PDB file of C-alpha atoms (C1' of nucleotides) in Angstrom:
ATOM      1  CA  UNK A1230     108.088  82.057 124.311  1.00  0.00           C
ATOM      2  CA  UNK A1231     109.303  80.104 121.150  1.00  0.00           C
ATOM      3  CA  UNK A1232     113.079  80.037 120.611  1.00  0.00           C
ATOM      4  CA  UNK A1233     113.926  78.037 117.364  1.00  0.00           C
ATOM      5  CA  UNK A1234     117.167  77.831 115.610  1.00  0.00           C
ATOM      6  CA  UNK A1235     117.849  77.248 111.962  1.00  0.00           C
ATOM      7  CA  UNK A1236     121.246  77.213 109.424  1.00  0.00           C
ATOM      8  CA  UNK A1237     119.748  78.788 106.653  1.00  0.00           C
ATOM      9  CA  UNK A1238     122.169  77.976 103.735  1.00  0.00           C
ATOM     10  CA  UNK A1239     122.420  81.647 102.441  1.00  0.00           C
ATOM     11  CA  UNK A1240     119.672  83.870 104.137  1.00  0.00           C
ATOM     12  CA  UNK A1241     119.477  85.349 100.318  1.00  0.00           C
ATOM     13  CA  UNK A1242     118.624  82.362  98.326  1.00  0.00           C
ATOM     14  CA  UNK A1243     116.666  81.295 101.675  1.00  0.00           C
ATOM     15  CA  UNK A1244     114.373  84.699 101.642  1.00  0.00           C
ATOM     16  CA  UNK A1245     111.197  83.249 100.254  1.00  0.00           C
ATOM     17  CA  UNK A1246     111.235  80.006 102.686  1.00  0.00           C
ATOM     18  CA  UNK A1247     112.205  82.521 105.903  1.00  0.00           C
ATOM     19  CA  UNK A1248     110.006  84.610 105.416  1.00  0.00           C
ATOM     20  CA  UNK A1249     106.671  81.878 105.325  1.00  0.00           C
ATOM     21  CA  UNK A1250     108.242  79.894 107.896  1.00  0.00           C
ATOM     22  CA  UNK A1251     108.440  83.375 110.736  1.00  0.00           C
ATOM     23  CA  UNK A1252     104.872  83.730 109.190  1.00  0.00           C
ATOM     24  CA  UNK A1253     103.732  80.334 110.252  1.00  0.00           C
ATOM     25  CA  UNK A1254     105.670  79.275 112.732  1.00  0.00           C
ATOM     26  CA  UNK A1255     105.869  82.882 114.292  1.00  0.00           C
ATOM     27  CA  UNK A1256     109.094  82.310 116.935  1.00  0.00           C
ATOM     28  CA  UNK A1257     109.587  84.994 119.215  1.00  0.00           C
ATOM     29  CA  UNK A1258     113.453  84.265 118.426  1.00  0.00           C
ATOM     30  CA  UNK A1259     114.749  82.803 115.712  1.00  0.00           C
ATOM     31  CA  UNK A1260     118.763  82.038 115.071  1.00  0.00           C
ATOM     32  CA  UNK A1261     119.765  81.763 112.381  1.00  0.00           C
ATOM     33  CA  UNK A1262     123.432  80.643 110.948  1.00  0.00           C
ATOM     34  CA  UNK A1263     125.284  80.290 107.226  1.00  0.00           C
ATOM     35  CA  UNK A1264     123.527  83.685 106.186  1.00  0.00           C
ATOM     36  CA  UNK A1265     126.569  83.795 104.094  1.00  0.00           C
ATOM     37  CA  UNK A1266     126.388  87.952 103.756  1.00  0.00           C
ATOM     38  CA  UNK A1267     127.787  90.577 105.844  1.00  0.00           C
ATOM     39  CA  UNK A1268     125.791  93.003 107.646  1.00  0.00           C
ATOM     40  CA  UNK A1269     124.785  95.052 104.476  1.00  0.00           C
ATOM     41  CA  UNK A1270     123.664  92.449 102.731  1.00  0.00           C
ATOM     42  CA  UNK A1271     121.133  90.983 105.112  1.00  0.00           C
ATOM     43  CA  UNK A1272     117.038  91.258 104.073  1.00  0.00           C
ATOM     44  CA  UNK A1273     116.849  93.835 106.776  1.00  0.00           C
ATOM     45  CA  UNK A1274     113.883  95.853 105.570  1.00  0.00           C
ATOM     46  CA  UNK A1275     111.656  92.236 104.885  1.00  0.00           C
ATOM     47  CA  UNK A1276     112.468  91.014 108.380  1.00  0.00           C
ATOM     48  CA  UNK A1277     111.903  94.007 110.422  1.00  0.00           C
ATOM     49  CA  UNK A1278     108.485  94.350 108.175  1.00  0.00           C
ATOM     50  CA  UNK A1279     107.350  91.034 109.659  1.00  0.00           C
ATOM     51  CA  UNK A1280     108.100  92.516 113.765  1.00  0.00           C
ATOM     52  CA  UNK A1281     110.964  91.482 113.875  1.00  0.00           C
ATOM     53  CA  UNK A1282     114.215  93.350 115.699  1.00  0.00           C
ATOM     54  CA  UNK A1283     117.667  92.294 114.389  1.00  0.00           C
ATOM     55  CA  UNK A1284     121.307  91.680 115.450  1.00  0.00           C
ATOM     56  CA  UNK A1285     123.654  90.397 112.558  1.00  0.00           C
ATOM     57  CA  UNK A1286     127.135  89.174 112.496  1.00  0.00           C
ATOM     58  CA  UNK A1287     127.910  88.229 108.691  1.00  0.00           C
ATOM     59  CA  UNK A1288     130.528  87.552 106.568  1.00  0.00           C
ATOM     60  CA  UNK A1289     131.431  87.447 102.853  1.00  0.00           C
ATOM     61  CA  UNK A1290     130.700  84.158 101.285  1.00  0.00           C
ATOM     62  CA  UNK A1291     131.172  82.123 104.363  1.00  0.00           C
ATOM     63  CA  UNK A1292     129.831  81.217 107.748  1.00  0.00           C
ATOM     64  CA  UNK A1293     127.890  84.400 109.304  1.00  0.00           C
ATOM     65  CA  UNK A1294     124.966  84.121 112.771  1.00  0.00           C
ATOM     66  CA  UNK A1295     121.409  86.273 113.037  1.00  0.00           C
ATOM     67  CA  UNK A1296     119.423  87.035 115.914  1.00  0.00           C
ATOM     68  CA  UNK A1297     115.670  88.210 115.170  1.00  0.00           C
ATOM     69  CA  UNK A1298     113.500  88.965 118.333  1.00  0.00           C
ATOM     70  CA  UNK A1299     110.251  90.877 118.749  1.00  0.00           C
ATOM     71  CA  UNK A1300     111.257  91.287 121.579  1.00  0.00           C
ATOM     72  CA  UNK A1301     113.744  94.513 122.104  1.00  0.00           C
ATOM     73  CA  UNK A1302     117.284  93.573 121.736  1.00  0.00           C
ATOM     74  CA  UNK A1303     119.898  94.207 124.400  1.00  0.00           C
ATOM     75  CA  UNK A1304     123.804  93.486 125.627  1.00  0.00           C
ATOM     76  CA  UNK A1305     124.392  92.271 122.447  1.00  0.00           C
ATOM     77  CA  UNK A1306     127.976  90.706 121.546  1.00  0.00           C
ATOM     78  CA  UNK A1307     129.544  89.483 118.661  1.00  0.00           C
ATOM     79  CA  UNK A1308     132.103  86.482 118.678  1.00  0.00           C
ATOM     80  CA  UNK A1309     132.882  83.713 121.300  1.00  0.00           C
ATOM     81  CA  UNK A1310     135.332  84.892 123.819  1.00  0.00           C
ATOM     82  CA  UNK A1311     138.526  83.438 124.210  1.00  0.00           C
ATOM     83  CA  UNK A1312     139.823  83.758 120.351  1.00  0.00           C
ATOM     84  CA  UNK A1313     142.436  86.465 121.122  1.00  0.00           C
ATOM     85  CA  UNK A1314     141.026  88.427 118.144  1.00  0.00           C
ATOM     86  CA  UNK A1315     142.322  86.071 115.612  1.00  0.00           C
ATOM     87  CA  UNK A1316     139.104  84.177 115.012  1.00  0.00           C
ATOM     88  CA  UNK A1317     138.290  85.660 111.802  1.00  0.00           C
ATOM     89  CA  UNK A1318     135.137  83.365 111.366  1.00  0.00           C
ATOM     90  CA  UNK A1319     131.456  84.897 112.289  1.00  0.00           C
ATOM     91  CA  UNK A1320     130.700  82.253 114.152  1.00  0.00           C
ATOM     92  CA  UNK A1321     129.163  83.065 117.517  1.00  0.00           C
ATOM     93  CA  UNK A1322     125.936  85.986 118.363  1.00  0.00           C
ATOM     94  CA  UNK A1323     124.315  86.548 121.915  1.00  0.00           C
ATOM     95  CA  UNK A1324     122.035  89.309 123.442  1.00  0.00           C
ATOM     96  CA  UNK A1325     119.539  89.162 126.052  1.00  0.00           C
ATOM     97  CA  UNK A1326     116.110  90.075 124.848  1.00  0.00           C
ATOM     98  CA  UNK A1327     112.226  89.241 125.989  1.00  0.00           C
ATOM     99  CA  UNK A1328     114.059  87.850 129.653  1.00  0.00           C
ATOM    100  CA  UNK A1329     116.187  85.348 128.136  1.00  0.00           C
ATOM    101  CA  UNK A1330     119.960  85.366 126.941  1.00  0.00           C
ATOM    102  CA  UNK A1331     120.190  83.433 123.869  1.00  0.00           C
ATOM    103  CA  UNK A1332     123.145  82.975 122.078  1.00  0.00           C
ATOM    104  CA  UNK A1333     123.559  81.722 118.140  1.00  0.00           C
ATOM    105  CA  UNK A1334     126.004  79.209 117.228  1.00  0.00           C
ATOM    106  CA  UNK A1335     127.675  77.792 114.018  1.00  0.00           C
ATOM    107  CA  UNK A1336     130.464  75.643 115.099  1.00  0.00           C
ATOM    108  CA  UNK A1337     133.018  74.525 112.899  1.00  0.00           C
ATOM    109  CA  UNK A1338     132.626  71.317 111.018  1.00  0.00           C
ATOM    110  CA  UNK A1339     135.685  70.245 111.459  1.00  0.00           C
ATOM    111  CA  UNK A1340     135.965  68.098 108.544  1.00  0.00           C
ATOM    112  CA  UNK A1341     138.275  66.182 107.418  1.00  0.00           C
ATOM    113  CA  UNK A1342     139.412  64.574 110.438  1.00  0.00           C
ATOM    114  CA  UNK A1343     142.082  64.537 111.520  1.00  0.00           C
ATOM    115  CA  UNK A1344     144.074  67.714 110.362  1.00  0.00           C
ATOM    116  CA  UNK A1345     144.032  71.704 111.030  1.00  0.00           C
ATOM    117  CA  UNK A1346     140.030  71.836 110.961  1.00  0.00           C
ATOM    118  CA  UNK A1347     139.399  69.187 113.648  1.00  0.00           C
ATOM    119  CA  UNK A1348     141.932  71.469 115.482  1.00  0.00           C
ATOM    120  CA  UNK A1349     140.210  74.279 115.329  1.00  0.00           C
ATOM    121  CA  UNK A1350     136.688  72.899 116.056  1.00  0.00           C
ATOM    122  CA  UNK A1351     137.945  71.139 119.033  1.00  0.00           C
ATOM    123  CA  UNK A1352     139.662  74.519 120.316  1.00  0.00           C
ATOM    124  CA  UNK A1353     136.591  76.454 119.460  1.00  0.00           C
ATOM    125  CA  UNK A1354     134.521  73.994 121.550  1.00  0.00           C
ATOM    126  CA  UNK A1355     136.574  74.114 124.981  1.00  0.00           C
ATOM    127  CA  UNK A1356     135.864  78.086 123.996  1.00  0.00           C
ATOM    128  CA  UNK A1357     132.556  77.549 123.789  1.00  0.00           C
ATOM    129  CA  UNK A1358     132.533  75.042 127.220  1.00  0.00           C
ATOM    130  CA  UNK A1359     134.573  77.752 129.356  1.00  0.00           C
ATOM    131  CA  UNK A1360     131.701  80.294 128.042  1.00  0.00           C
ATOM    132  CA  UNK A1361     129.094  78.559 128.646  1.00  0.00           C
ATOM    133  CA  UNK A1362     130.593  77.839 132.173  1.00  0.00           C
ATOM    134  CA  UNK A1363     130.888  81.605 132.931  1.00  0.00           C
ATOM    135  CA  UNK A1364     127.610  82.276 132.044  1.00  0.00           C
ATOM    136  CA  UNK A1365     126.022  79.563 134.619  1.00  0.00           C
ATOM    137  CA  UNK A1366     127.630  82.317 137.317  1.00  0.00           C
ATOM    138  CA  UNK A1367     124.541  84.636 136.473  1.00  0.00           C
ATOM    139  CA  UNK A1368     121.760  81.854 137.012  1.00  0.00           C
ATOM    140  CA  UNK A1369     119.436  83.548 133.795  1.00  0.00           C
ATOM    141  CA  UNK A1370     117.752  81.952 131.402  1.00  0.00           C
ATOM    142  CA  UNK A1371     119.736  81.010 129.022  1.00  0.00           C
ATOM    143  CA  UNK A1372     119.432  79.172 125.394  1.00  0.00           C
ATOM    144  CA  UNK A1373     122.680  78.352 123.319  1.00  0.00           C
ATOM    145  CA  UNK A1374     121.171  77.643 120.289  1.00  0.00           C
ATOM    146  CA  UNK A1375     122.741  76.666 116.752  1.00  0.00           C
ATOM    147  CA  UNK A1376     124.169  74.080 114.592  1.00  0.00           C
ATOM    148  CA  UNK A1377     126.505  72.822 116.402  1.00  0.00           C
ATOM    149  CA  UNK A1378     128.111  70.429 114.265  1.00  0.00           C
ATOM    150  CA  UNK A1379     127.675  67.507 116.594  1.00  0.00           C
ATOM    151  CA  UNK A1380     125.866  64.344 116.671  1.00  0.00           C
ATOM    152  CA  UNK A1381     125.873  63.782 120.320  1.00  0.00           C
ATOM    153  CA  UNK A1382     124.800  59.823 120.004  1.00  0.00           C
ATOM    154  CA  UNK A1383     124.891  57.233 117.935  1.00  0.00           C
ATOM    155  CA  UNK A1384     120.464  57.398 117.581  1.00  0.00           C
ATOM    156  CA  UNK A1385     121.322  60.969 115.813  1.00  0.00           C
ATOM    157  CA  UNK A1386     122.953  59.204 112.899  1.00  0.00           C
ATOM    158  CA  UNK A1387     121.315  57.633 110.307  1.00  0.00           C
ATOM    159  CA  UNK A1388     124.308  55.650 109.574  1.00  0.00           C
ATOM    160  CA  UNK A1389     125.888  55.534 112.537  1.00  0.00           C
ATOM    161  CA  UNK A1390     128.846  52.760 111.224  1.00  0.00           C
ATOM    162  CA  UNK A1391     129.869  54.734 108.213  1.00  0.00           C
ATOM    163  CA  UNK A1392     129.970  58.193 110.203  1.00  0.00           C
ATOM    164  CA  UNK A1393     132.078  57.021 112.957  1.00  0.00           C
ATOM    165  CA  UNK A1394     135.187  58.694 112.049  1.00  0.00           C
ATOM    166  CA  UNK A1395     133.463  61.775 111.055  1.00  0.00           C
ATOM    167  CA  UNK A1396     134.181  64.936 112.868  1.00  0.00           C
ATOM    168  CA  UNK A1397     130.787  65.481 113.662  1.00  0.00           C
ATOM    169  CA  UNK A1398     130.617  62.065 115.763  1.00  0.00           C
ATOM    170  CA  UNK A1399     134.139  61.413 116.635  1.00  0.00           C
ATOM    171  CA  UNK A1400     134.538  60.997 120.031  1.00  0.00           C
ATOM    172  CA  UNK A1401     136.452  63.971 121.744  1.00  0.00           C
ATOM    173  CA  UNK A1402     133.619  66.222 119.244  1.00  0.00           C
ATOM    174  CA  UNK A1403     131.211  64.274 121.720  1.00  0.00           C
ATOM    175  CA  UNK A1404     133.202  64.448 125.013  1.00  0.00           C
ATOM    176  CA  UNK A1405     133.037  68.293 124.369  1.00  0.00           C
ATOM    177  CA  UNK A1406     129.174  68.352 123.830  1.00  0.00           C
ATOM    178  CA  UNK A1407     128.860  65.901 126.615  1.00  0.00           C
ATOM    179  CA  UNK A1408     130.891  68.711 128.817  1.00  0.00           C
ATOM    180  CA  UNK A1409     128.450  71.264 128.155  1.00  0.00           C
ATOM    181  CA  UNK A1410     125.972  68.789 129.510  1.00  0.00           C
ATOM    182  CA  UNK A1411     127.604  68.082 132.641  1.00  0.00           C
ATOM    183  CA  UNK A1412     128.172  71.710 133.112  1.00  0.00           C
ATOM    184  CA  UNK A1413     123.859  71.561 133.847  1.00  0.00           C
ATOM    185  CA  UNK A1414     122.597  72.234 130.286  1.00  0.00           C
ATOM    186  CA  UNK A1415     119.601  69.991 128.692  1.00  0.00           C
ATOM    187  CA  UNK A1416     118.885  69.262 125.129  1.00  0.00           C
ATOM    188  CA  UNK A1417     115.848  70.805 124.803  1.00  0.00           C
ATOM    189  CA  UNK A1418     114.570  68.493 122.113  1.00  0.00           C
ATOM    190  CA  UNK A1419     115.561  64.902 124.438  1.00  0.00           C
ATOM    191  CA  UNK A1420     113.656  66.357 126.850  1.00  0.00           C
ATOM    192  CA  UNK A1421     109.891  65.225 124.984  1.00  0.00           C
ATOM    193  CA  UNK A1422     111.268  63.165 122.393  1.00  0.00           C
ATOM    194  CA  UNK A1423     113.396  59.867 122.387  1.00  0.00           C
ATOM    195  CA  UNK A1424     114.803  57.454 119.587  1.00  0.00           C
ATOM    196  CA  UNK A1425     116.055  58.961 115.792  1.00  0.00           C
ATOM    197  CA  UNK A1426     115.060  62.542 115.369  1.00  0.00           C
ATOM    198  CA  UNK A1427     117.228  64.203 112.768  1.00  0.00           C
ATOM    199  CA  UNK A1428     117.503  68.174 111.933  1.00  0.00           C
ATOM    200  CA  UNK A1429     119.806  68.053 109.041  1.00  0.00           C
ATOM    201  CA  UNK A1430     120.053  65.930 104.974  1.00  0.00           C
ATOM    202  CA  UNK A1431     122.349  66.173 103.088  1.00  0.00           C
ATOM    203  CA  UNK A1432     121.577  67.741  99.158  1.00  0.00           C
ATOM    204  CA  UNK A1433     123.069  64.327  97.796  1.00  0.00           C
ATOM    205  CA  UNK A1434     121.519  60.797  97.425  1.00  0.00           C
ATOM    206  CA  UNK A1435     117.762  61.607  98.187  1.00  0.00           C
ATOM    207  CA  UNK A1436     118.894  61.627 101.736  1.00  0.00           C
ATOM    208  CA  UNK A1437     115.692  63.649 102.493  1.00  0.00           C
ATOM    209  CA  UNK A1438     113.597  61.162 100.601  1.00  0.00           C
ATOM    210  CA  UNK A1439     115.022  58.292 102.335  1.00  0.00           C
ATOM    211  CA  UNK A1440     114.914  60.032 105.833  1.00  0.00           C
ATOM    212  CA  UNK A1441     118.666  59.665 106.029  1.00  0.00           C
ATOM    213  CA  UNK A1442     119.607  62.393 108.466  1.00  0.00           C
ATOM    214  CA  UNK A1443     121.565  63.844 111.369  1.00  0.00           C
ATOM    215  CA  UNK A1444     120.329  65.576 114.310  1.00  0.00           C
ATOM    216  CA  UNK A1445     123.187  68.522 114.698  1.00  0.00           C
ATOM    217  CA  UNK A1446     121.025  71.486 115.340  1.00  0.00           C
ATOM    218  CA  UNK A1447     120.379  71.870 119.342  1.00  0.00           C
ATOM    219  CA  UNK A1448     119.123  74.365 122.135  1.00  0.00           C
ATOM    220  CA  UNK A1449     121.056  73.104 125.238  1.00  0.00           C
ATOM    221  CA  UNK A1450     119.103  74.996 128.208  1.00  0.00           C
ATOM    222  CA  UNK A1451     120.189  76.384 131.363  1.00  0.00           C
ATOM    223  CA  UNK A1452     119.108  75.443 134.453  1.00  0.00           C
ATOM    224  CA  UNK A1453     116.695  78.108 134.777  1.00  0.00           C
ATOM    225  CA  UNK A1454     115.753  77.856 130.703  1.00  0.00           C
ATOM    226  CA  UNK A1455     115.329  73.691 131.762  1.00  0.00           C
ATOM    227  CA  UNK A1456     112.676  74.525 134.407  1.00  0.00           C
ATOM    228  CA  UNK A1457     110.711  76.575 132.114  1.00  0.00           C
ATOM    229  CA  UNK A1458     110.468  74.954 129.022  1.00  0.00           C
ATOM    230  CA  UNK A1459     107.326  73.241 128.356  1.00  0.00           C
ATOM    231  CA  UNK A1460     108.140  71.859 124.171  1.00  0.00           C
ATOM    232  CA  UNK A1461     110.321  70.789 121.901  1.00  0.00           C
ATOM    233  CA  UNK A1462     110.771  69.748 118.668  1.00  0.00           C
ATOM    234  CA  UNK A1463     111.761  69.620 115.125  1.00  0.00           C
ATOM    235  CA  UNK A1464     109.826  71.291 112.128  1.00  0.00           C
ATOM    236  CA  UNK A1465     110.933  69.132 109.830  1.00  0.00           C
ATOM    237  CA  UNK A1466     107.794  70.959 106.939  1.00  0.00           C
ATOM    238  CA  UNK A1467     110.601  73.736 105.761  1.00  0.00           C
ATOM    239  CA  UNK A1468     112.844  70.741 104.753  1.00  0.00           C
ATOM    240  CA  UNK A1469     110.776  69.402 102.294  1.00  0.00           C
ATOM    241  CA  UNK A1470     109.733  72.541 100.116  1.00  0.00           C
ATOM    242  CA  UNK A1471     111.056  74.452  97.402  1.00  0.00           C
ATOM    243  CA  UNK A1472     114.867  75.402  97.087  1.00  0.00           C
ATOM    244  CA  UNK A1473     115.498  74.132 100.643  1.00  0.00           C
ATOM    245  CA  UNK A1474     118.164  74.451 103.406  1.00  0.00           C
ATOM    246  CA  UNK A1475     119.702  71.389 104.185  1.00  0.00           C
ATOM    247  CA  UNK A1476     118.583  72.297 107.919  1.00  0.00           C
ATOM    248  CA  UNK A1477     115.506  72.087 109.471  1.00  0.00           C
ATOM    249  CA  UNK A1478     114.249  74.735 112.421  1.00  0.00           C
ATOM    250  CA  UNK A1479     114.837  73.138 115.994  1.00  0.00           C
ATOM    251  CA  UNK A1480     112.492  74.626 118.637  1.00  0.00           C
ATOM    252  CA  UNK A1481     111.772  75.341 121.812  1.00  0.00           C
ATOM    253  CA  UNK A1482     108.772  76.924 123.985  1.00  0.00           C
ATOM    254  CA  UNK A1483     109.748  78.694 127.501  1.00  0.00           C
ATOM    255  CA  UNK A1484     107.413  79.716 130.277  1.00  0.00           C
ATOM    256  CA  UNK A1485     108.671  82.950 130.422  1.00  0.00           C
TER     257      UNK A1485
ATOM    258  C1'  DA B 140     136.890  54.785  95.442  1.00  0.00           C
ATOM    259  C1'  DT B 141     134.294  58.794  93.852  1.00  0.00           C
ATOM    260  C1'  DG B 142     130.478  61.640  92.977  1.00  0.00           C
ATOM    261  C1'  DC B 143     126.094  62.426  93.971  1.00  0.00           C
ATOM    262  C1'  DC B 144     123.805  68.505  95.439  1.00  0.00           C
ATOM    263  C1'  DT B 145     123.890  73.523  96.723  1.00  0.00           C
ATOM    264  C1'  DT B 146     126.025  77.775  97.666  1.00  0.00           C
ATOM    265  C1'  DG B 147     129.400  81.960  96.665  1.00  0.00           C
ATOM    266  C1'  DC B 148     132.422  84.008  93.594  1.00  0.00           C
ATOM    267  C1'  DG B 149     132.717  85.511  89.235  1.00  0.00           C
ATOM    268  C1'  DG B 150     132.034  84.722  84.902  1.00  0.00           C
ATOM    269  C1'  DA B 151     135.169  78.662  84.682  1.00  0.00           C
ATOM    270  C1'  DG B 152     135.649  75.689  87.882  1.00  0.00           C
ATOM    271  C1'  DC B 153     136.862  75.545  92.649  1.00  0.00           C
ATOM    272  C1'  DA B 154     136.075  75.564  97.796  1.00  0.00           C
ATOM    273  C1'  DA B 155     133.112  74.377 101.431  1.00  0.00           C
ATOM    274  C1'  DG B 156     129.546  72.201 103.441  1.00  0.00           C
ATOM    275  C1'  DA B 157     128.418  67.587 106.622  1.00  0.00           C
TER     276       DA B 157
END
DNA sequence: ATGCCTTGCGGAGCAAGA
C-alpha cells in the first residue's frame, strides 16, 4: 500500500501536475496540503474520475489538507484536537481507510522567529505530540503524514549555518519533532535512506537547479505502520516539471 | 541588507510562504 504526501501549492494551479503524478505514481493515499480552496472549490469531479475517494478540509486563500484513497473512507475528522475551537486554520485531516489511519498535516511555519507565529507553531506541535500520544493507545497502523515544517537535522538543510535561527530548524521546533519520535514513531524515509535527502526548494535563486533544499515533508510511522513498511522515498521527478510546487511527494509502501 | 519566485485576492500591490 503506497501512502505519499505532498503540499501542493494551490491544488488549482497544481491540477495538471496532480493529476499525471496519481497517474504514474498511482498511491493508494495521497495527502495533500496548501490546496488553498475550500471544499467547493476542490477538482472533485477530476479526482474521483481517476478512483479516487475524497475527504477535504479547505480554506479561502490560505492553508487547507486533502485526503484521496481508493480505498473507502471512514471516521473521518477535521482539525487537530486540543485548539478549543479557536484554531481557525485548516490545518490537520485524518480517517481510517484501506486498514490504516492516516492523518494529513500542514504545520505552521512559524516564521519569523521569534514572535506570535513561533508561538503558535510551537503550541500547535505539543497539540500535535499529545495526539499523536493518544492515538498509540489503539496500537493501528498509523501514518501522520504532511509538511511538517521541520528540518529535524542539520543533513536536511542545505545550508545548515545560515538556517539555524530559522523556525523550521530552531531547536525547541526540533525537540518537538524529536518528541514524536520518542513517543515510538519512525521517519519512514531514514529508515532506507541516509545522508542529504531534501523534499522541498524554494521558487528563488535556482535553488532547484543547484539542489539547494530542505527535507520538511515526513511520514512518521507507528509502531505497527514501522513493522510493515517495506520503502521509502522521495519523488523528487514532479519537482522539476512545468509550473511546479515547491514540494516534492514523500512516500511510503506498507505491507498491509 | 534586500530581493530573488509563486500564489491568492482583486484588479494594484500586499501578504504569506520557507
Amino acid at each position: 500500500m503506497k501512502i505519499a504526501t505532498w503540499n501542493v501549492n494551490s491544488v488549482k494551479v497544481r491540477l495538471p501536475r496532480l493529476l499525471e503524478w496519481l497517474k504514474e505514481f498511482s498511491p493508494d493515499v495521497a495527502l495533500l496540503q496548501e490546496i488553498k480552496v475550500v471544499d467547493e472549490g476542490f477538482p472533485s469531479m477530476e479526482i474521483q474520475d481517476m478512483g479516487y475517494n475524497l475527504a477535504v478540509h479547505g480554506q479561502k486563500t490560505y492553508n487547507g489538507v486533502a485526503i484521496l484513497s481508493k480505498h473507502r473512507l471512514e471516521d473521518v475528522s477535521m482539525g487537530l484536537p486540543g485548539g478549543d475551537g479557536t484554531d481557525g486554520q485548516a490545518r490537520y485531516l485524518e480517517a481510517f481507510t484501506g486498514g490504516v489511519r492516516v492523518a494529513c498535516i500542514y504545520l505552521p511555519n512559524g516564521n519569523p522567529a521569534p514572535g506570535e507565529k513561533y508561538d503558535y507553531k510551537l503550541a500547535w506541535m505539543d497539540r500535535l505530540v499529545a495526539h499523536a500520544r493518544d492515538l498509540l493507545a489503539w496500537e493501528e497502523v498509523v501514518v501522520l503524514g504532511g509538511d511538517y515544517n521541520v528540518c529535524p537535522a542539520d543533513e536536511d538543510v542545505w545550508n545548515p549555518v545560515a538556517f539555524a535561527a530559522d523556525a523550521l530548524c530552531l531547536p525547541p521546533t526540533r525537540n518537538r519533532f524529536r518528541q514524536l519520535l520518542h513517543l515510538g514513531y519512525t521517519d519512514a524515509v531514514r529508515v532506507f535512506h541516509t545522508g542529504p535527502l531534501y523534499s522541498y526548494w524554494d521558487y528563488q535563486g535556482g535553488a532547484w537547479e543547484k539542489d539547494h533544499g530542505l527535507r520538511i515533508d515526513h511520514l512518521l510511522l507507528s509502531p505497527q505502520a514501522t513493522d510493515r513498511v517495506t520503502a521509502a522515498g522521495v519523488d523528487r521527478t514532479p519537482r522539476g516539471r512545468e509550473k511546479p510546487s515547491d514540494h516534492t511527494p514523500v512516500w511510503c509502501d506498507l505491507e498491509v
